[in-house]
Amino acid sequence: MKAVRQPGGRMSFRWRDNMQLYLIMLPVLVHIFIFSYIPMYGVIIAFQNYYPGKPFFSLHDTDWVGFRHFIDFFNGPYFGRLMRNTFLLSFYFLVFGFWVPILFALLLNELKSGIFKKYVQTASYLPHFISNVVVAGMVLSFINTDGIVNAIVKLFGGTPVALNTEPGYFPAIYTITSIWKSFGWSSILYLAAMSSVDPHLYEAAKMDGANRFKQMLHITLPSIRPTIFILLIFAIGNLLSANSEFILLIYNPMVYETADVIGTYLYRDGLLGGNFSSGTAVGLFISLLNFTLLYIANSLSRKYSDYALW
């Protein structure tokens, strides 16, 4: 963005000189405004007994109930299980999956063969573009009693187990599949950050006797540290937002104990059950919790690392 220094040392921006940048941003801003901000007025039904066709703001026909739906959810029989499962599944993915794209990008950056590097990149991106429905079908076929996982178990003398009906195995299945599907695509930002590192730094380190591992450790990794911290803040802000769409496709009532999360509960109770007000209340509560986690993570990052979103 171009700026002009005014008398007295003040800077003023010339809007016309940046018109092309604003036009590029316009479609994205319009999309965000239409699909993210305009629908926000609908959260008001969390404080009403709403059903389709009922007015939102009528003085006579609107049934205001205050925080009743929130209280019912907190006192409900599934509150503890839903919160625990949602947090644990997201936490497992954060702990075991956050560092995988970083490590993959670091290793990929060390490859010298351009053709092989492009092949590995393309192969790692492909799972991201596979539909969740297809991935879920693959996973369910793999973990059946006659699937490839149990075939390997029998090959080594083990006893086949119906993994899709055992609650204890669900967190591992979800975490491994989510990491496999996302690590290649998530590495793009790290690779982009690595491409901006000054090559002279590597040449100077090589002259000082640093091998490739030390160059990666002392040059590449510190250079992408801002990107790592920013993405970590976003990941913490989504700690109560497990991939409900994928879970809906692979879970069943026999694994609700470890697989039922807030998103799947909202689908069953809010959409299928027609309890739109209750579902909106739960969604609003989780959004506020996620924002609180995001704010705390951003504040801690700004305090201890100088990297923050705002």
mmCIF file with all atom_site columns, N, CA and C in Angstrom, residues 126-175:
data_model
loop_
_atom_site.group_PDB
_atom_site.id
_atom_site.type_symbol
_atom_site.label_atom_id
_atom_site.label_alt_id
_atom_site.label_comp_id
_atom_site.label_asym_id
_atom_site.label_entity_id
_atom_site.label_seq_id
_atom_site.pdbx_PDB_ins_code
_atom_site.Cartn_x
_atom_site.Cartn_y
_atom_site.Cartn_z
_atom_site.occupancy
_atom_site.B_iso_or_equiv
_atom_site.pdbx_formal_charge
_atom_site.auth_seq_id
_atom_site.auth_comp_id
_atom_site.auth_asym_id
_atom_site.auth_atom_id
_atom_site.pdbx_PDB_model_num
ATOM 1   N N  . LEU A 1 126 ? -2.842  -34.878 -2.525 1.00 0.00 ? 126 LEU A N  1
ATOM 2   C CA . LEU A 1 126 ? -4.015  -35.579 -3.048 1.00 0.00 ? 126 LEU A CA 1
ATOM 3   C C  . LEU A 1 126 ? -5.050  -35.945 -1.976 1.00 0.00 ? 126 LEU A C  1
ATOM 4   N N  . PRO A 1 127 ? -4.651  -36.460 -0.794 1.00 0.00 ? 127 PRO A N  1
ATOM 5   C CA . PRO A 1 127 ? -5.690  -36.815 0.198  1.00 0.00 ? 127 PRO A CA 1
ATOM 6   C C  . PRO A 1 127 ? -6.590  -35.652 0.576  1.00 0.00 ? 127 PRO A C  1
ATOM 7   N N  . HIS A 1 128 ? -6.070  -34.426 0.520  1.00 0.00 ? 128 HIS A N  1
ATOM 8   C CA . HIS A 1 128 ? -6.883  -33.271 0.893  1.00 0.00 ? 128 HIS A CA 1
ATOM 9   C C  . HIS A 1 128 ? -8.077  -33.112 -0.053 1.00 0.00 ? 128 HIS A C  1
ATOM 10  N N  . PHE A 1 129 ? -7.924  -33.517 -1.300 1.00 0.00 ? 129 PHE A N  1
ATOM 11  C CA . PHE A 1 129 ? -8.976  -33.327 -2.304 1.00 0.00 ? 129 PHE A CA 1
ATOM 12  C C  . PHE A 1 129 ? -9.916  -34.528 -2.399 1.00 0.00 ? 129 PHE A C  1
ATOM 13  N N  . ILE A 1 130 ? -9.644  -35.573 -1.628 1.00 0.00 ? 130 ILE A N  1
ATOM 14  C CA . ILE A 1 130 ? -10.542 -36.722 -1.616 1.00 0.00 ? 130 ILE A CA 1
ATOM 15  C C  . ILE A 1 130 ? -11.719 -36.414 -0.690 1.00 0.00 ? 130 ILE A C  1
ATOM 16  N N  . SER A 1 131 ? -12.909 -36.661 -1.163 1.00 0.00 ? 131 SER A N  1
ATOM 17  C CA . SER A 1 131 ? -14.111 -36.376 -0.377 1.00 0.00 ? 131 SER A CA 1
ATOM 18  C C  . SER A 1 131 ? -14.104 -37.150 0.938  1.00 0.00 ? 131 SER A C  1
ATOM 19  N N  . ASN A 1 132 ? -14.671 -36.527 1.965  1.00 0.00 ? 132 ASN A N  1
ATOM 20  C CA . ASN A 1 132 ? -14.800 -37.209 3.257  1.00 0.00 ? 132 ASN A CA 1
ATOM 21  C C  . ASN A 1 132 ? -15.616 -38.490 3.144  1.00 0.00 ? 132 ASN A C  1
ATOM 22  N N  . VAL A 1 133 ? -16.566 -38.497 2.225  1.00 0.00 ? 133 VAL A N  1
ATOM 23  C CA . VAL A 1 133 ? -17.387 -39.696 2.035  1.00 0.00 ? 133 VAL A CA 1
ATOM 24  C C  . VAL A 1 133 ? -16.527 -40.843 1.533  1.00 0.00 ? 133 VAL A C  1
ATOM 25  N N  . VAL A 1 134 ? -15.643 -40.542 0.582  1.00 0.00 ? 134 VAL A N  1
ATOM 26  C CA . VAL A 1 134 ? -14.759 -41.573 0.034  1.00 0.00 ? 134 VAL A CA 1
ATOM 27  C C  . VAL A 1 134 ? -13.776 -42.048 1.093  1.00 0.00 ? 134 VAL A C  1
ATOM 28  N N  . VAL A 1 135 ? -13.195 -41.107 1.809  1.00 0.00 ? 135 VAL A N  1
ATOM 29  C CA . VAL A 1 135 ? -12.233 -41.472 2.857  1.00 0.00 ? 135 VAL A CA 1
ATOM 30  C C  . VAL A 1 135 ? -12.907 -42.322 3.931  1.00 0.00 ? 135 VAL A C  1
ATOM 31  N N  . ALA A 1 136 ? -14.114 -41.935 4.326  1.00 0.00 ? 136 ALA A N  1
ATOM 32  C CA . ALA A 1 136 ? -14.835 -42.703 5.341  1.00 0.00 ? 136 ALA A CA 1
ATOM 33  C C  . ALA A 1 136 ? -15.106 -44.125 4.853  1.00 0.00 ? 136 ALA A C  1
ATOM 34  N N  . GLY A 1 137 ? -15.487 -44.250 3.585  1.00 0.00 ? 137 GLY A N  1
ATOM 35  C CA . GLY A 1 137 ? -15.715 -45.585 3.029  1.00 0.00 ? 137 GLY A CA 1
ATOM 36  C C  . GLY A 1 137 ? -14.443 -46.425 3.035  1.00 0.00 ? 137 GLY A C  1
ATOM 37  N N  . MET A 1 138 ? -13.315 -45.796 2.707  1.00 0.00 ? 138 MET A N  1
ATOM 38  C CA . MET A 1 138 ? -12.034 -46.508 2.737  1.00 0.00 ? 138 MET A CA 1
ATOM 39  C C  . MET A 1 138 ? -11.698 -46.961 4.154  1.00 0.00 ? 138 MET A C  1
ATOM 40  N N  . VAL A 1 139 ? -11.865 -46.059 5.111  1.00 0.00 ? 139 VAL A N  1
ATOM 41  C CA . VAL A 1 139 ? -11.525 -46.381 6.500  1.00 0.00 ? 139 VAL A CA 1
ATOM 42  C C  . VAL A 1 139 ? -12.387 -47.524 7.013  1.00 0.00 ? 139 VAL A C  1
ATOM 43  N N  . LEU A 1 140 ? -13.698 -47.460 6.762  1.00 0.00 ? 140 LEU A N  1
ATOM 44  C CA . LEU A 1 140 ? -14.597 -48.507 7.248  1.00 0.00 ? 140 LEU A CA 1
ATOM 45  C C  . LEU A 1 140 ? -14.283 -49.856 6.619  1.00 0.00 ? 140 LEU A C  1
ATOM 46  N N  . SER A 1 141 ? -13.892 -49.837 5.345  1.00 0.00 ? 141 SER A N  1
ATOM 47  C CA . SER A 1 141 ? -13.530 -51.107 4.702  1.00 0.00 ? 141 SER A CA 1
ATOM 48  C C  . SER A 1 141 ? -12.213 -51.651 5.242  1.00 0.00 ? 141 SER A C  1
ATOM 49  N N  . PHE A 1 142 ? -11.306 -50.778 5.633  1.00 0.00 ? 142 PHE A N  1
ATOM 50  C CA . PHE A 1 142 ? -10.008 -51.203 6.165  1.00 0.00 ? 142 PHE A CA 1
ATOM 51  C C  . PHE A 1 142 ? -10.134 -51.816 7.554  1.00 0.00 ? 142 PHE A C  1
ATOM 52  N N  . ILE A 1 143 ? -11.050 -51.259 8.389  1.00 0.00 ? 143 ILE A N  1
ATOM 53  C CA . ILE A 1 143 ? -11.110 -51.678 9.793  1.00 0.00 ? 143 ILE A CA 1
ATOM 54  C C  . ILE A 1 143 ? -12.168 -52.737 10.059 1.00 0.00 ? 143 ILE A C  1
ATOM 55  N N  . ASN A 1 144 ? -12.876 -53.202 9.034  1.00 0.00 ? 144 ASN A N  1
ATOM 56  C CA . ASN A 1 144 ? -13.822 -54.296 9.222  1.00 0.00 ? 144 ASN A CA 1
ATOM 57  C C  . ASN A 1 144 ? -13.083 -55.571 9.610  1.00 0.00 ? 144 ASN A C  1
ATOM 58  N N  . THR A 1 145 ? -13.830 -56.552 10.065 1.00 0.00 ? 145 THR A N  1
ATOM 59  C CA . THR A 1 145 ? -13.204 -57.814 10.477 1.00 0.00 ? 145 THR A CA 1
ATOM 60  C C  . THR A 1 145 ? -12.487 -58.488 9.311  1.00 0.00 ? 145 THR A C  1
ATOM 61  N N  . ASP A 1 146 ? -12.957 -58.250 8.080  1.00 0.00 ? 146 ASP A N  1
ATOM 62  C CA . ASP A 1 146 ? -12.297 -58.838 6.913  1.00 0.00 ? 146 ASP A CA 1
ATOM 63  C C  . ASP A 1 146 ? -11.516 -57.788 6.122  1.00 0.00 ? 146 ASP A C  1
ATOM 64  N N  . GLY A 1 147 ? -11.207 -56.663 6.770  1.00 0.00 ? 147 GLY A N  1
ATOM 65  C CA . GLY A 1 147 ? -10.460 -55.608 6.106  1.00 0.00 ? 147 GLY A CA 1
ATOM 66  C C  . GLY A 1 147 ? -8.960  -55.849 6.146  1.00 0.00 ? 147 GLY A C  1
ATOM 67  N N  . ILE A 1 148 ? -8.223  -54.898 5.547  1.00 0.00 ? 148 ILE A N  1
ATOM 68  C CA . ILE A 1 148 ? -6.779  -55.063 5.420  1.00 0.00 ? 148 ILE A CA 1
ATOM 69  C C  . ILE A 1 148 ? -6.073  -55.009 6.768  1.00 0.00 ? 148 ILE A C  1
ATOM 70  N N  . VAL A 1 149 ? -6.602  -54.227 7.718  1.00 0.00 ? 149 VAL A N  1
ATOM 71  C CA . VAL A 1 149 ? -5.959  -54.138 9.034  1.00 0.00 ? 149 VAL A CA 1
ATOM 72  C C  . VAL A 1 149 ? -6.006  -55.483 9.748  1.00 0.00 ? 149 VAL A C  1
ATOM 73  N N  . ASN A 1 150 ? -7.185  -56.105 9.752  1.00 0.00 ? 150 ASN A N  1
ATOM 74  C CA . ASN A 1 150 ? -7.299  -57.410 10.398 1.00 0.00 ? 150 ASN A CA 1
ATOM 75  C C  . ASN A 1 150 ? -6.595  -58.495 9.608  1.00 0.00 ? 150 ASN A C  1
ATOM 76  N N  . ALA A 1 151 ? -6.451  -58.314 8.302  1.00 0.00 ? 151 ALA A N  1
ATOM 77  C CA . ALA A 1 151 ? -5.681  -59.282 7.511  1.00 0.00 ? 151 ALA A CA 1
ATOM 78  C C  . ALA A 1 151 ? -4.220  -59.278 7.955  1.00 0.00 ? 151 ALA A C  1
ATOM 79  N N  . ILE A 1 152 ? -3.694  -58.096 8.234  1.00 0.00 ? 152 ILE A N  1
ATOM 80  C CA . ILE A 1 152 ? -2.310  -57.996 8.732  1.00 0.00 ? 152 ILE A CA 1
ATOM 81  C C  . ILE A 1 152 ? -2.211  -58.588 10.131 1.00 0.00 ? 152 ILE A C  1
ATOM 82  N N  . VAL A 1 153 ? -3.238  -58.330 10.968 1.00 0.00 ? 153 VAL A N  1
ATOM 83  C CA . VAL A 1 153 ? -3.247  -58.892 12.314 1.00 0.00 ? 153 VAL A CA 1
ATOM 84  C C  . VAL A 1 153 ? -3.226  -60.415 12.263 1.00 0.00 ? 153 VAL A C  1
ATOM 85  N N  . LYS A 1 154 ? -4.043  -61.010 11.389 1.00 0.00 ? 154 LYS A N  1
ATOM 86  C CA . LYS A 1 154 ? -4.076  -62.469 11.262 1.00 0.00 ? 154 LYS A CA 1
ATOM 87  C C  . LYS A 1 154 ? -2.773  -63.013 10.694 1.00 0.00 ? 154 LYS A C  1
ATOM 88  N N  . LEU A 1 155 ? -2.134  -62.227 9.834  1.00 0.00 ? 155 LEU A N  1
ATOM 89  C CA . LEU A 1 155 ? -0.864  -62.653 9.248  1.00 0.00 ? 155 LEU A CA 1
ATOM 90  C C  . LEU A 1 155 ? 0.202   -62.854 10.317 1.00 0.00 ? 155 LEU A C  1
ATOM 91  N N  . PHE A 1 156 ? 0.129   -62.046 11.379 1.00 0.00 ? 156 PHE A N  1
ATOM 92  C CA . PHE A 1 156 ? 1.100   -62.166 12.463 1.00 0.00 ? 156 PHE A CA 1
ATOM 93  C C  . PHE A 1 156 ? 0.569   -62.993 13.635 1.00 0.00 ? 156 PHE A C  1
ATOM 94  N N  . GLY A 1 157 ? -0.508  -63.726 13.397 1.00 0.00 ? 157 GLY A N  1
ATOM 95  C CA . GLY A 1 157 ? -1.020  -64.642 14.401 1.00 0.00 ? 157 GLY A CA 1
ATOM 96  C C  . GLY A 1 157 ? -1.991  -64.042 15.393 1.00 0.00 ? 157 GLY A C  1
ATOM 97  N N  . GLY A 1 158 ? -2.474  -62.823 15.148 1.00 0.00 ? 158 GLY A N  1
ATOM 98  C CA . GLY A 1 158 ? -3.402  -62.181 16.056 1.00 0.00 ? 158 GLY A CA 1
ATOM 99  C C  . GLY A 1 158 ? -4.843  -62.565 15.794 1.00 0.00 ? 158 GLY A C  1
ATOM 100 N N  . THR A 1 159 ? -5.729  -62.080 16.646 1.00 0.00 ? 159 THR A N  1
ATOM 101 C CA . THR A 1 159 ? -7.158  -62.346 16.510 1.00 0.00 ? 159 THR A CA 1
ATOM 102 C C  . THR A 1 159 ? -7.847  -61.126 15.913 1.00 0.00 ? 159 THR A C  1
ATOM 103 N N  . PRO A 1 160 ? -8.597  -61.293 14.833 1.00 0.00 ? 160 PRO A N  1
ATOM 104 C CA . PRO A 1 160 ? -9.286  -60.139 14.225 1.00 0.00 ? 160 PRO A CA 1
ATOM 105 C C  . PRO A 1 160 ? -10.236 -59.466 15.197 1.00 0.00 ? 160 PRO A C  1
ATOM 106 N N  . VAL A 1 161 ? -10.295 -58.132 15.124 1.00 0.00 ? 161 VAL A N  1
ATOM 107 C CA . VAL A 1 161 ? -11.169 -57.338 15.991 1.00 0.00 ? 161 VAL A CA 1
ATOM 108 C C  . VAL A 1 161 ? -12.002 -56.399 15.131 1.00 0.00 ? 161 VAL A C  1
ATOM 109 N N  . ALA A 1 162 ? -13.281 -56.312 15.431 1.00 0.00 ? 162 ALA A N  1
ATOM 110 C CA . ALA A 1 162 ? -14.159 -55.375 14.718 1.00 0.00 ? 162 ALA A CA 1
ATOM 111 C C  . ALA A 1 162 ? -13.874 -53.968 15.236 1.00 0.00 ? 162 ALA A C  1
ATOM 112 N N  . LEU A 1 163 ? -12.902 -53.304 14.637 1.00 0.00 ? 163 LEU A N  1
ATOM 113 C CA . LEU A 1 163 ? -12.445 -52.011 15.145 1.00 0.00 ? 163 LEU A CA 1
ATOM 114 C C  . LEU A 1 163 ? -13.523 -50.945 15.092 1.00 0.00 ? 163 LEU A C  1
ATOM 115 N N  . ASN A 1 164 ? -14.455 -51.076 14.154 1.00 0.00 ? 164 ASN A N  1
ATOM 116 C CA . ASN A 1 164 ? -15.499 -50.058 14.028 1.00 0.00 ? 164 ASN A CA 1
ATOM 117 C C  . ASN A 1 164 ? -16.575 -50.170 15.093 1.00 0.00 ? 164 ASN A C  1
ATOM 118 N N  . THR A 1 165 ? -16.511 -51.182 15.940 1.00 0.00 ? 165 THR A N  1
ATOM 119 C CA . THR A 1 165 ? -17.483 -51.322 17.032 1.00 0.00 ? 165 THR A CA 1
ATOM 120 C C  . THR A 1 165 ? -16.820 -51.240 18.406 1.00 0.00 ? 165 THR A C  1
ATOM 121 N N  . GLU A 1 166 ? -15.514 -50.953 18.447 1.00 0.00 ? 166 GLU A N  1
ATOM 122 C CA . GLU A 1 166 ? -14.784 -50.864 19.704 1.00 0.00 ? 166 GLU A CA 1
ATOM 123 C C  . GLU A 1 166 ? -14.515 -49.395 20.031 1.00 0.00 ? 166 GLU A C  1
ATOM 124 N N  . PRO A 1 167 ? -15.144 -48.836 21.082 1.00 0.00 ? 167 PRO A N  1
ATOM 125 C CA . PRO A 1 167 ? -14.970 -47.409 21.390 1.00 0.00 ? 167 PRO A CA 1
ATOM 126 C C  . PRO A 1 167 ? -13.517 -47.011 21.641 1.00 0.00 ? 167 PRO A C  1
ATOM 127 N N  . GLY A 1 168 ? -12.719 -47.922 22.199 1.00 0.00 ? 168 GLY A N  1
ATOM 128 C CA . GLY A 1 168 ? -11.346 -47.576 22.545 1.00 0.00 ? 168 GLY A CA 1
ATOM 129 C C  . GLY A 1 168 ? -10.459 -47.292 21.345 1.00 0.00 ? 168 GLY A C  1
ATOM 130 N N  . TYR A 1 169 ? -10.816 -47.817 20.188 1.00 0.00 ? 169 TYR A N  1
ATOM 131 C CA . TYR A 1 169 ? -9.986  -47.628 18.999 1.00 0.00 ? 169 TYR A CA 1
ATOM 132 C C  . TYR A 1 169 ? -10.361 -46.382 18.199 1.00 0.00 ? 169 TYR A C  1
ATOM 133 N N  . PHE A 1 170 ? -11.526 -45.816 18.470 1.00 0.00 ? 170 PHE A N  1
ATOM 134 C CA . PHE A 1 170 ? -11.991 -44.713 17.627 1.00 0.00 ? 170 PHE A CA 1
ATOM 135 C C  . PHE A 1 170 ? -11.071 -43.502 17.650 1.00 0.00 ? 170 PHE A C  1
ATOM 136 N N  . PRO A 1 171 ? -10.585 -43.016 18.804 1.00 0.00 ? 171 PRO A N  1
ATOM 137 C CA . PRO A 1 171 ? -9.695  -41.841 18.779 1.00 0.00 ? 171 PRO A CA 1
ATOM 138 C C  . PRO A 1 171 ? -8.476  -42.042 17.901 1.00 0.00 ? 171 PRO A C  1
ATOM 139 N N  . ALA A 1 172 ? -7.867  -43.239 17.943 1.00 0.00 ? 172 ALA A N  1
ATOM 140 C CA . ALA A 1 172 ? -6.689  -43.499 17.112 1.00 0.00 ? 172 ALA A CA 1
ATOM 141 C C  . ALA A 1 172 ? -7.055  -43.510 15.628 1.00 0.00 ? 172 ALA A C  1
ATOM 142 N N  . ILE A 1 173 ? -8.188  -44.124 15.289 1.00 0.00 ? 173 ILE A N  1
ATOM 143 C CA . ILE A 1 173 ? -8.618  -44.174 13.886 1.00 0.00 ? 173 ILE A CA 1
ATOM 144 C C  . ILE A 1 173 ? -8.876  -42.774 13.351 1.00 0.00 ? 173 ILE A C  1
ATOM 145 N N  . TYR A 1 174 ? -9.583  -41.971 14.144 1.00 0.00 ? 174 TYR A N  1
ATOM 146 C CA . TYR A 1 174 ? -9.885  -40.601 13.725 1.00 0.00 ? 174 TYR A CA 1
ATOM 147 C C  . TYR A 1 174 ? -8.617  -39.766 13.585 1.00 0.00 ? 174 TYR A C  1
ATOM 148 N N  . THR A 1 175 ? -7.717  -39.867 14.554 1.00 0.00 ? 175 THR A N  1
ATOM 149 C CA . THR A 1 175 ? -6.506  -39.042 14.543 1.00 0.00 ? 175 THR A CA 1
ATOM 150 C C  . THR A 1 175 ? -5.592  -39.412 13.385 1.00 0.00 ? 175 THR A C  1
#
